[in-house]
XYZ file of C-alpha atoms in Angstrom:
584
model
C 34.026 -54.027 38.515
C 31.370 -52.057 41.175
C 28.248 -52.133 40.890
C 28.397 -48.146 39.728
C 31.102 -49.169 37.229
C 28.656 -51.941 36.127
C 25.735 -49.863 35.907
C 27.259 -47.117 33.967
C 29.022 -49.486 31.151
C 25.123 -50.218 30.627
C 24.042 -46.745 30.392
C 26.948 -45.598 28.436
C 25.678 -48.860 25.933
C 22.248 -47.641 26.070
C 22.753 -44.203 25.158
C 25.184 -45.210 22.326
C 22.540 -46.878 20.667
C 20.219 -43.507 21.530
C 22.916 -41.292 20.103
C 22.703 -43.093 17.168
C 18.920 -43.516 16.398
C 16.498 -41.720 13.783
C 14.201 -40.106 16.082
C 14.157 -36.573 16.822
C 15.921 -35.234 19.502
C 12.740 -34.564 22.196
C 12.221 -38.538 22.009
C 15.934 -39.142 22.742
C 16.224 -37.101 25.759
C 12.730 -38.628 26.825
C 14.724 -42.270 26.681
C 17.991 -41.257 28.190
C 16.394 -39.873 31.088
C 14.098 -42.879 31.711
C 17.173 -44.696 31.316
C 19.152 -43.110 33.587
C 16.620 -43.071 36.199
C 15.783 -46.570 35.899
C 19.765 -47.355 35.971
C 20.969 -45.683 38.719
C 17.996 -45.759 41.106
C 16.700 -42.048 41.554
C 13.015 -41.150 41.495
C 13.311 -38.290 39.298
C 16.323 -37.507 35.876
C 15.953 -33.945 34.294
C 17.303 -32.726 31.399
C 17.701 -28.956 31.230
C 18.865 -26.589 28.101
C 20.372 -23.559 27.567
C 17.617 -21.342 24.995
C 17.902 -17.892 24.663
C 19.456 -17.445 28.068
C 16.919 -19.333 30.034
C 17.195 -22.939 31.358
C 14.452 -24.640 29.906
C 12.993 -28.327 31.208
C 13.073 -30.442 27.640
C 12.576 -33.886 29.822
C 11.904 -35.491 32.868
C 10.751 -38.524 34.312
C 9.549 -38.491 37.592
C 8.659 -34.704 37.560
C 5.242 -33.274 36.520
C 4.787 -34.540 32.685
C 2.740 -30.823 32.212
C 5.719 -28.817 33.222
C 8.293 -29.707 30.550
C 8.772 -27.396 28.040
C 6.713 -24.672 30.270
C 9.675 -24.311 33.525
C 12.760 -22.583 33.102
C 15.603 -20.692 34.993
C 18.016 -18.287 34.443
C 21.496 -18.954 34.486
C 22.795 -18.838 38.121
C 19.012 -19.317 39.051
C 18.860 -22.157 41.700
C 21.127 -25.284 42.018
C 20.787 -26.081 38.255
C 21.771 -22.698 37.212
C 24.586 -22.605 39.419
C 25.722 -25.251 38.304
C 25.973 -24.480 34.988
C 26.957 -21.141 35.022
C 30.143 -22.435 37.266
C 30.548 -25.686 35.436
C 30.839 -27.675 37.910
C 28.598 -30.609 40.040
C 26.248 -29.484 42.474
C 25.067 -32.528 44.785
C 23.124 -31.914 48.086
C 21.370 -34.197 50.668
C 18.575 -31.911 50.976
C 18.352 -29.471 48.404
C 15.709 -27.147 49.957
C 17.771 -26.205 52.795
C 20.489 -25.368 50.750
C 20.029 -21.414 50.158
C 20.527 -21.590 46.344
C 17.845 -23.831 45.891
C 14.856 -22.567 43.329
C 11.342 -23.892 43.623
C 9.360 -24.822 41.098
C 6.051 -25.002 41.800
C 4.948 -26.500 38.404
C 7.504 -29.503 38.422
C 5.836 -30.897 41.865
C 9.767 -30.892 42.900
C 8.796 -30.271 46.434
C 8.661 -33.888 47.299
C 12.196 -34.705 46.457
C 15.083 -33.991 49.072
C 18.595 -35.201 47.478
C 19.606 -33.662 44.052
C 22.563 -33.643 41.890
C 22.918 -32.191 38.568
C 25.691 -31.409 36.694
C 25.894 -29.177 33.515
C 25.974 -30.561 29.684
C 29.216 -29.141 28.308
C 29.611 -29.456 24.620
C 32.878 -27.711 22.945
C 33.418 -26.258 26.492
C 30.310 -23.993 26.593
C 27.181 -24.896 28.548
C 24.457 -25.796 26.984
C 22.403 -27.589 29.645
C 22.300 -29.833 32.935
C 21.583 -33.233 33.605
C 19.765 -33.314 36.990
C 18.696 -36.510 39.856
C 16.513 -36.409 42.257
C 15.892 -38.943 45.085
C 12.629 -39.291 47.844
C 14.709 -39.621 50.397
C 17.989 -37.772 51.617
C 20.646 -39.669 50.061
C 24.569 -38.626 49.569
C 26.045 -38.840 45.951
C 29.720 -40.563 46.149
C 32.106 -39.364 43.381
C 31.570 -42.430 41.662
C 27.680 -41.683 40.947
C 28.796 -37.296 40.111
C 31.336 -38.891 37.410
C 29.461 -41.496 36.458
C 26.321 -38.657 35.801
C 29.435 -36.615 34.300
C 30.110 -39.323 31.961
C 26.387 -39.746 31.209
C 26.389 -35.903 30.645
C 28.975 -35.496 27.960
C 27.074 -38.815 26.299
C 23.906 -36.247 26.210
C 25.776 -33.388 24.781
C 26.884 -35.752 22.059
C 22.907 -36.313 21.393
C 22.317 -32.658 21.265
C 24.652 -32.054 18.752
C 23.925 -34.917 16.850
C 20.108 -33.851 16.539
C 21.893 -29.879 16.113
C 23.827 -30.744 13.135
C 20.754 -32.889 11.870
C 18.505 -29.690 12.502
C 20.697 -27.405 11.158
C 21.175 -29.276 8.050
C 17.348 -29.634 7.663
C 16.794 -25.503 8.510
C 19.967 -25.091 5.303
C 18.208 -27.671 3.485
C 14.616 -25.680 4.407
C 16.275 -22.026 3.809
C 17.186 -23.546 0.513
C 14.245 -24.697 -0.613
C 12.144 -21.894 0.501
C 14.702 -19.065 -0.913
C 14.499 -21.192 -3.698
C 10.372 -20.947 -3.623
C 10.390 -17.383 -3.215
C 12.595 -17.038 -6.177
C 10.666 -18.646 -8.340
C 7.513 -17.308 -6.866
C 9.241 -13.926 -7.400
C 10.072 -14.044 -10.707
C 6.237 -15.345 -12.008
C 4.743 -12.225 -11.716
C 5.581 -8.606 -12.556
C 2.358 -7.220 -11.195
C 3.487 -5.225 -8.243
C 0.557 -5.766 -5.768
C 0.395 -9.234 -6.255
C 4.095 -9.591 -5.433
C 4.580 -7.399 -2.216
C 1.975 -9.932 -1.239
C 3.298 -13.112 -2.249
C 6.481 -11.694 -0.565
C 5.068 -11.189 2.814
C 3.296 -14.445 3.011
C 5.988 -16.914 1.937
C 8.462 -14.621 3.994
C 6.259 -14.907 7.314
C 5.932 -18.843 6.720
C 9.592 -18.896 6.141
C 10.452 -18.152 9.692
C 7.267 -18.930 11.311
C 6.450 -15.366 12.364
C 3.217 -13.926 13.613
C 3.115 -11.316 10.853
C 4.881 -9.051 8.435
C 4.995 -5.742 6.836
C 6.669 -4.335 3.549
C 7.196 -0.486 3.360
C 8.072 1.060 -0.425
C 9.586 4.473 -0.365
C 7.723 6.601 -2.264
C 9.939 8.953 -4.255
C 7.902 12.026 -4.302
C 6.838 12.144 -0.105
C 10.042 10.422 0.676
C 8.563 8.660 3.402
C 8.335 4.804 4.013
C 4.584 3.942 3.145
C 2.986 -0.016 3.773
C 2.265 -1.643 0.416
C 1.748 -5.092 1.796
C 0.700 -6.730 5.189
C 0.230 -10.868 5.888
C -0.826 -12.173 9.563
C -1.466 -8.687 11.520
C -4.636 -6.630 12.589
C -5.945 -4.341 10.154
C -5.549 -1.610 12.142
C -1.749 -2.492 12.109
C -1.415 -2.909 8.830
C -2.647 0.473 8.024
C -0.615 2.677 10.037
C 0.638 5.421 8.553
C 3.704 6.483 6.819
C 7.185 7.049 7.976
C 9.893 9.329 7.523
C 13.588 8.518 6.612
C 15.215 7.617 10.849
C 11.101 7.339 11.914
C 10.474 4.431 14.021
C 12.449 0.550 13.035
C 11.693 0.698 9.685
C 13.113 4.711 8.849
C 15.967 3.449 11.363
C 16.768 0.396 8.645
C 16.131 2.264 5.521
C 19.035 5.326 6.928
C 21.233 3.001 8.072
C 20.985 0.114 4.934
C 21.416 -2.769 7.909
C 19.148 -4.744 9.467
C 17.842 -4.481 13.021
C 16.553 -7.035 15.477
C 14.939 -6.339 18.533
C 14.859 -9.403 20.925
C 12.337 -7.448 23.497
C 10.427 -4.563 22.506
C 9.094 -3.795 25.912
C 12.545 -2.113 26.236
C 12.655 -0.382 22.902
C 11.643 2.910 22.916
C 10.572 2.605 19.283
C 8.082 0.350 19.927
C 7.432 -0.045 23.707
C 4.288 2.230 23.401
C 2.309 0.214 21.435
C 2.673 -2.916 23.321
C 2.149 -4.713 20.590
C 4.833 -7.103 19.536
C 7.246 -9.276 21.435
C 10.184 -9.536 18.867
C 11.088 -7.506 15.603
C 13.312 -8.477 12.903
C 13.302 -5.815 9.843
C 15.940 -5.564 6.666
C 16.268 -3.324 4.357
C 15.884 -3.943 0.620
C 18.400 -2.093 -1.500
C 19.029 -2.826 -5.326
C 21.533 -0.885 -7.183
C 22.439 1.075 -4.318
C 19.095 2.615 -3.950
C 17.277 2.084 -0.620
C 13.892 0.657 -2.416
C 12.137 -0.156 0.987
C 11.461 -2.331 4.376
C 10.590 -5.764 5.288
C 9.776 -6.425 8.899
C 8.327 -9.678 10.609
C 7.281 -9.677 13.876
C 7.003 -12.343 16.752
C 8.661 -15.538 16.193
C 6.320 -19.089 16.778
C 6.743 -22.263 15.428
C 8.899 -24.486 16.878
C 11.415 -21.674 18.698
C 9.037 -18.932 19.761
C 10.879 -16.604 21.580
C 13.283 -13.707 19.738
C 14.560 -13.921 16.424
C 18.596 -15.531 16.340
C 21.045 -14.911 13.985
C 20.413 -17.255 11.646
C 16.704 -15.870 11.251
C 18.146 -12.340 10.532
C 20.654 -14.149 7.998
C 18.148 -15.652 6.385
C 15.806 -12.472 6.084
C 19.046 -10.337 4.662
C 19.675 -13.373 2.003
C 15.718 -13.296 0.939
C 15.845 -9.299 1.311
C 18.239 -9.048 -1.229
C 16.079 -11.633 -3.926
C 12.995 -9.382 -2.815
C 14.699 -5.932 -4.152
C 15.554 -7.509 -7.316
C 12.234 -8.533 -8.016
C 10.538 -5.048 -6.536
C 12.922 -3.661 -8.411
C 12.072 -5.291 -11.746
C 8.055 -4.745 -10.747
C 8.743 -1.355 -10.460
C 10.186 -0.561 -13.373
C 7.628 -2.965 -15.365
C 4.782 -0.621 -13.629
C 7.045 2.337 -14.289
C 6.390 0.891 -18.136
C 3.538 0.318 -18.054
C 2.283 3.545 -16.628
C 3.865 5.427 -19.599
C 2.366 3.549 -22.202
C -0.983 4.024 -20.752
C -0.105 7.804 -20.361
C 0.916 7.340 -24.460
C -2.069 5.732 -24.867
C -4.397 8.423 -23.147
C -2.472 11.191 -24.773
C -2.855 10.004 -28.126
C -6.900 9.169 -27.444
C -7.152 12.738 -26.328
C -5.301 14.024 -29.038
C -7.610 12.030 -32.012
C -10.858 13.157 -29.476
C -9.331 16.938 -29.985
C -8.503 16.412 -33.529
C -12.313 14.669 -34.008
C -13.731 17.729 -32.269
C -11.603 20.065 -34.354
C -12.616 18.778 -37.604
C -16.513 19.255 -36.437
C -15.827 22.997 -35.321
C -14.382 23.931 -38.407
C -17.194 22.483 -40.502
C -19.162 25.672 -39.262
C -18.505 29.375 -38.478
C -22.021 29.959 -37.654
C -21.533 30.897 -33.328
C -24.739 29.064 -32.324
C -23.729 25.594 -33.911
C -20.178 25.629 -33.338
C -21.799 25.647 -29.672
C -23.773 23.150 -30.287
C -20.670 21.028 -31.576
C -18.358 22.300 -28.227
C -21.203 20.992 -25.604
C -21.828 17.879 -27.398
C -18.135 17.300 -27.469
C -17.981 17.974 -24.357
C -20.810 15.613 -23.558
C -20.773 12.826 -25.893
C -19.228 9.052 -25.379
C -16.986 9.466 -28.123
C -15.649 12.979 -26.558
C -14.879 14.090 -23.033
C -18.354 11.795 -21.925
C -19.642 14.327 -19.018
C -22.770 14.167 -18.196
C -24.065 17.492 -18.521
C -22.222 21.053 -19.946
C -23.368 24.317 -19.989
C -21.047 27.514 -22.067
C -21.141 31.202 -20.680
C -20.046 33.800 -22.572
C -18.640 36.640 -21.096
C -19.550 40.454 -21.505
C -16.556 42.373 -20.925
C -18.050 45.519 -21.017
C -20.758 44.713 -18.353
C -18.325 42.874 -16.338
C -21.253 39.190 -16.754
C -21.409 35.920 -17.549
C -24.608 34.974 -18.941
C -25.685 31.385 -19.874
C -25.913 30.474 -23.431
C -26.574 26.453 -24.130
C -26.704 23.892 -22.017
C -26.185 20.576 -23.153
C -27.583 16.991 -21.238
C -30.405 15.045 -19.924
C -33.340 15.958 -17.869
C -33.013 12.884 -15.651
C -31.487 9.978 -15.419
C -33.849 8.045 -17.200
C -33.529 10.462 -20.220
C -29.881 9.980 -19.783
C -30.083 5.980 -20.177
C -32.092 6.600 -22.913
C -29.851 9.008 -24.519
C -26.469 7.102 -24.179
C -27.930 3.872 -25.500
C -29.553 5.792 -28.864
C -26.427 7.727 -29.639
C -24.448 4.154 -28.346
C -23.582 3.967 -32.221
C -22.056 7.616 -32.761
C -17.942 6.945 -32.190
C -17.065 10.732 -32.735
C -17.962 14.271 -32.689
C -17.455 15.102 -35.914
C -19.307 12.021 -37.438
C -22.440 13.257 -34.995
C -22.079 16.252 -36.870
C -21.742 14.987 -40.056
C -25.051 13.203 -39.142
C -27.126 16.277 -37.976
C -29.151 18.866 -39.449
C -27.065 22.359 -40.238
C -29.825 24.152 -40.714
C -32.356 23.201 -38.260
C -32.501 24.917 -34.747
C -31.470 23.110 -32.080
C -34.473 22.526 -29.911
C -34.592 24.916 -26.198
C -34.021 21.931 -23.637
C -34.470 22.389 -20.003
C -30.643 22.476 -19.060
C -30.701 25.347 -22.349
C -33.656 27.446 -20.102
C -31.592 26.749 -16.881
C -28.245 27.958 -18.780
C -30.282 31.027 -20.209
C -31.432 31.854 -16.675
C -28.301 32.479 -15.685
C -26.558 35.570 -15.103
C -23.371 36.709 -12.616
C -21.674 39.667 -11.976
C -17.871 38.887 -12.877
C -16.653 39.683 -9.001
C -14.290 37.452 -6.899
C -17.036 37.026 -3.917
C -19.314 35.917 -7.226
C -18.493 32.194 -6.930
C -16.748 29.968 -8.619
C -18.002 30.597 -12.189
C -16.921 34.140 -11.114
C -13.277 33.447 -10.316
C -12.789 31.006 -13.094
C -13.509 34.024 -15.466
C -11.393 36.400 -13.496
C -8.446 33.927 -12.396
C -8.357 32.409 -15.785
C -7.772 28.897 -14.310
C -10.005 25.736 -13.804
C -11.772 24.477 -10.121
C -12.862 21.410 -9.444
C -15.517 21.279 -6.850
C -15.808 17.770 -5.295
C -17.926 19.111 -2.690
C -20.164 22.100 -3.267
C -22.206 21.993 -0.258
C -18.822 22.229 1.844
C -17.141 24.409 -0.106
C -16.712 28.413 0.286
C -16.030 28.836 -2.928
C -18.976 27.615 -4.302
C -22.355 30.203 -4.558
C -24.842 28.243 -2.552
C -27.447 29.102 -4.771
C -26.018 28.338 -7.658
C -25.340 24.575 -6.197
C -28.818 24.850 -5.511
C -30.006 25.392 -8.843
C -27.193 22.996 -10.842
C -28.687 20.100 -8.589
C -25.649 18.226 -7.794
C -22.771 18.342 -5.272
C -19.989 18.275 -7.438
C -19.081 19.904 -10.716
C -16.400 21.380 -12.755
C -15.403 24.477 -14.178
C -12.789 26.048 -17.044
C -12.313 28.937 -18.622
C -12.622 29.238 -22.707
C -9.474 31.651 -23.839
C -8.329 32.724 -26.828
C -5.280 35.187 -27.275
C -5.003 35.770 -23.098
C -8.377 36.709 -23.523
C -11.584 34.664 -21.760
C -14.200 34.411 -23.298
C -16.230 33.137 -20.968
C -16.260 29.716 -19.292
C -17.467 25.687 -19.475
C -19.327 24.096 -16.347
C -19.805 20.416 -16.202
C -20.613 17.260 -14.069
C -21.929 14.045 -13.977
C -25.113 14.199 -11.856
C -26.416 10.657 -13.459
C -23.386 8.151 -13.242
C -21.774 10.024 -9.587
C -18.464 9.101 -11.624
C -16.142 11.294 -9.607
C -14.314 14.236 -11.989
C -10.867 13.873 -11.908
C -7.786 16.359 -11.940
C -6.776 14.565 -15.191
C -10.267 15.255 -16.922
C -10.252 18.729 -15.556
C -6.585 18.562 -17.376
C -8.463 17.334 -20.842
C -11.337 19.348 -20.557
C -8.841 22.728 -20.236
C -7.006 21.624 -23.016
C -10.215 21.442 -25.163
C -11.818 24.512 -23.828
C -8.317 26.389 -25.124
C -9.205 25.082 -28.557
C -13.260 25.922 -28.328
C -11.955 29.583 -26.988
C -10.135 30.199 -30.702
C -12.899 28.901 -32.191
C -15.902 30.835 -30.446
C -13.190 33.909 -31.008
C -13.036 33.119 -34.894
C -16.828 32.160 -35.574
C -17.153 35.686 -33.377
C -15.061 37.591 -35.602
C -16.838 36.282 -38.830
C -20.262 37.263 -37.388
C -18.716 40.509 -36.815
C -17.510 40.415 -40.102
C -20.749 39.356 -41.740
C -22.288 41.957 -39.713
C -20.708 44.638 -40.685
C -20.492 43.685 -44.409
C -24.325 43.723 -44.223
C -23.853 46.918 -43.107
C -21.976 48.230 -45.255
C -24.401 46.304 -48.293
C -27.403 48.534 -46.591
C -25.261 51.701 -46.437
C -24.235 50.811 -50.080
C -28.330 50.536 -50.928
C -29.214 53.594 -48.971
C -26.249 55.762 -51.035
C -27.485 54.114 -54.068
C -31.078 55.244 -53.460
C -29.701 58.334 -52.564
C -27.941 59.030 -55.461
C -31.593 57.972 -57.577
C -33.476 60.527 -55.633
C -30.608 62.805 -56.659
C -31.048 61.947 -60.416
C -34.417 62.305 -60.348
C -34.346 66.054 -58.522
C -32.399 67.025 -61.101
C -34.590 65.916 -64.045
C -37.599 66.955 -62.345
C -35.255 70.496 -61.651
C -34.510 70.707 -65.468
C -38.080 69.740 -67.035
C -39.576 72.351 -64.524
C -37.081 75.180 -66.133
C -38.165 73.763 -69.675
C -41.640 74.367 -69.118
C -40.954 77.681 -67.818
């Protein structure tokens, strides 16, 4: 047996008992090439792989200890990548001269003259090279290229060795972690909480920088972000996108996922510059597109692109996430109707307490007293201040009658914590005194001083009485339809206004705000406060019509007294007629 043959039944031993060892697969390729550089006598033994299309330096001893992991080639790039993309042995005495030959600055390479490599063939695909360098020239006889060959395919059964052991532990890890997210998925139905929960565990799944998940929103149709994990704020709040805008519009059209391995050469996404790799799925339950999820950037172990089995993965966890969003959403579909239920019925026992206290009085002034404080109270709408206009048809105004609320805000702490106690309108009124007259406040005298023409460039109190409909001013300083000096003289920046009707017919209107706790009016309250103002319109029209009544029954009693006096001084003409004619 030669010395080669010798030398190579050693190796061959060696790298059996490599093959079958427990360590991971970085530490094996770290022994086999110290082995085979100790055994057959070269300075330097390289082990290249094939990763994502690049030739990447996974071991070496001999070259610099800083460059593996870091240097790579592209197939057909230099000797090495010749070699592999031919499949065949390369061996040269001096490998600079030869005019393939790559340098690599990083490896310190440029001391070596004689290389051979030959590529690591596994199920007849390349998947590497297996590479010797000497100091001096030397030539490689055929024994040493098959005897490297040999040591090659020895490699390749390493590498697939450690690939079926780290492909069973990424099944074993998908498992586990679809089987994490499942559970994780199914412990909440609180919607927020969950698109969160979902990002996270999805962007530790698959090591990724970051992710986003985009809901569609059913009434702008467009894709908006509901949850973001691991990217810059500024990111994470960009803005909604249409169905076929940008990756995620592209998924949610065409229900598949998409995977871009470079987005410098996406048009989608080349402008921002932002990310390196996308990998977005679409999340579909019941055949309705419900949403996005996208993760961006691959690290841990493999950065680079996203592979197949990533986007596998993502589709497989995609299709657990739509179940779940789907069974959120419906549970906050649920729960948004009960509270609607709930609100409706507290606004219809508010308008039924409120009722009860209006029709405990016809007399005009307290019935608005009772509307105001209805309007005002805890236990009602709970605005801070109201003011009622009544409107004069015939001189086209609406004048100020009673204004209801504090002077300040310390008056308005002190009010809310006396009448803390008083649940409802109509047991406030129950409480009160019927007869007594309600004392002139300063919101009253402000009320009182108010008087507008009925035009449309009047303001909003103005329109609201010709337009028939309610505003809502959020901002009366910026707004044209506001009357600046009637801002002015309210004191605060954002009100409310309604009009009272009863029959198609206004009657004049409602303002109110709430200048002491800033709580912003909402379209909803404007909603409530309408409805009420309906039902304060009938009543201000009834209590009208009995005063109108009452008026002109007293008329009618004075008209009766004045005929009835009338008809005395007739009597008594007639006596005084008839004594006169006795006496004559």
């Amino acid at each position: 047996m030669s010395q080669v043959e010798t030398a190579g039944a050693e190796i061959l031993s060696e790298i059996v008992r490599i093959v079958n060892a427990t360590t991971d697969l970085e530490e094996r390729l770290r022994q086999v090439v110290d082995l085979t550089a100790h055994r057959m006598g070269q300075d330097v033994c390289s082990i290249f792989l094939l990763e994502d299309g690049r030739l990447v330096l996974r071991a070496s001893q001999g070259l610099n200890p800083e460059s593996v992991g870091r240097v790579s080639l592209f197939l057909g790039e230099g000797l090495v990548g010749w070699a592999c993309v031919h499949r065949v042995p390369v061996a040269v005495d001096n490998a600079q001269a030869d005019p393939r030959f790559k340098y690599l600055g990083a490896t310190g390479e440029e001391r070596f003259q004689s290389l051979l490599t030959v590529p690591i063939l596994l199920q007849g695909e390349c998947i590497g090279a297996l590479v010797v360098q000497t100091l001096s020239p030397s030539s490689y006889t055929s024994d040493k290229i098959e005897l490297l060959t040999t040591i090659a395919s020895a490699v390749s059964g390493v590498i697939r060795t450690a690939q079926l052991y780290k492909n069973s532990q990424e099944q074993l890890a998908a498992l586990t972690a679809i089987s994490e997210i499942s559970r994780a998925l199914i412990s909440t139905l609180d919607l927020d909480r969950l698109l969160n929960l979902i990002v996270e565990k999805s962007v530790n799944l698959l090591k990724a920088r970051g992710a986003i998940l985009r809901l569609l929103n059913p009434e702008t149709q467009t894709l908006e972000i509901r949850a973001s994990y691991g990217l810059p704020p500024d990111v994470a709040r960009s803005r909604a996108l249409a169905f076929g805008e940008g990756i995620a519009g592209r998924v949610a059209v065409d229900r598949r996922p998409v995977r871009i391995d470079d987005a410098s050469h996406d048009p989608l996404v080349a402008a921002t510059g932002l990310f390196k790799s996308i990998l977005c799925v679409p999340l579909v339950s019941k055949n309705q597109v419900l949403g996005t999820l996208a993760l961006y950037d691959r690290g841990g172990d493999l950065p680079g692109p996203f592979n197949e089995r990533d986007e596998h993965l993502l589709v497989t966890v995609g299709e657990h996430v739509a179940i779940a969003v789907e069974n959120a959403l419906a549970h906050e579909r649920s729960e948004a109707l009960a509270e609607e239920s709930q609100r409706r019925l507290m606004e219809l026992s508010i308008l039924y307490d409120i009722g009860q206290a209006m029709s405990t009085t016809v007399d005009l002034n307290r019935l608005l007293q009772i509307i105001l404080t209805g309007v005002t109270i805890g236990g009602g709408l709970g605005f801070n201040r109201a003011m009622l206009f009544l409107y004069d048809d015939r001189a086209r105004t609406l004048e100020g009658v009673l204004g209801v609320g504090p002077r300040d805000a310390e008056e308005a702490w002190s009010i809310w914590q006396r009448i803390s106690h008083v649940r409802t309108v109509d047991e406030w009124a129950k409480t009160t005194d019927r007869t007594a007259e309600p004392e002139e406040s300063a919101l009253t005298k402000l009320a009182r001083s108010i008087r507008i023409k009925v035009v449309p460039d009047a303001g909003v109190l103005a329109r609201t009485v010709l337009e028939a409909v309610p505003f809502n001013i959020p901002d009366a300083l910026n707004d044209p339809r506001t009357n600046p000096e009637l801002a002015a003289r309210l004191g605060t920046n954002a009100f409310a206004t309604v009009p009272l009707i009863a029959k198609d017919r206004v009657m004049g209107a409602i303002l109110v705000d709430n200048l002491f706790n800033r709580r912003p009016i909402t379209e909803d309250d404007v909603r409530f406060l309408t409805l009420f103002a309906h039902q304060a319109g009938r009543a201000i029209e009834n209590a009208q019509a009995v005063a109108g009544l009452d008026a002109a029954r007293k008329s009618l009693l004075e008209l009766q007294d004045r005929l009835i006096q009338t008809e005395k001084m007739a009597a008594l003409g007639e006596m005084a007629a008839s004594i006169a004619h006795e006496i004559r």
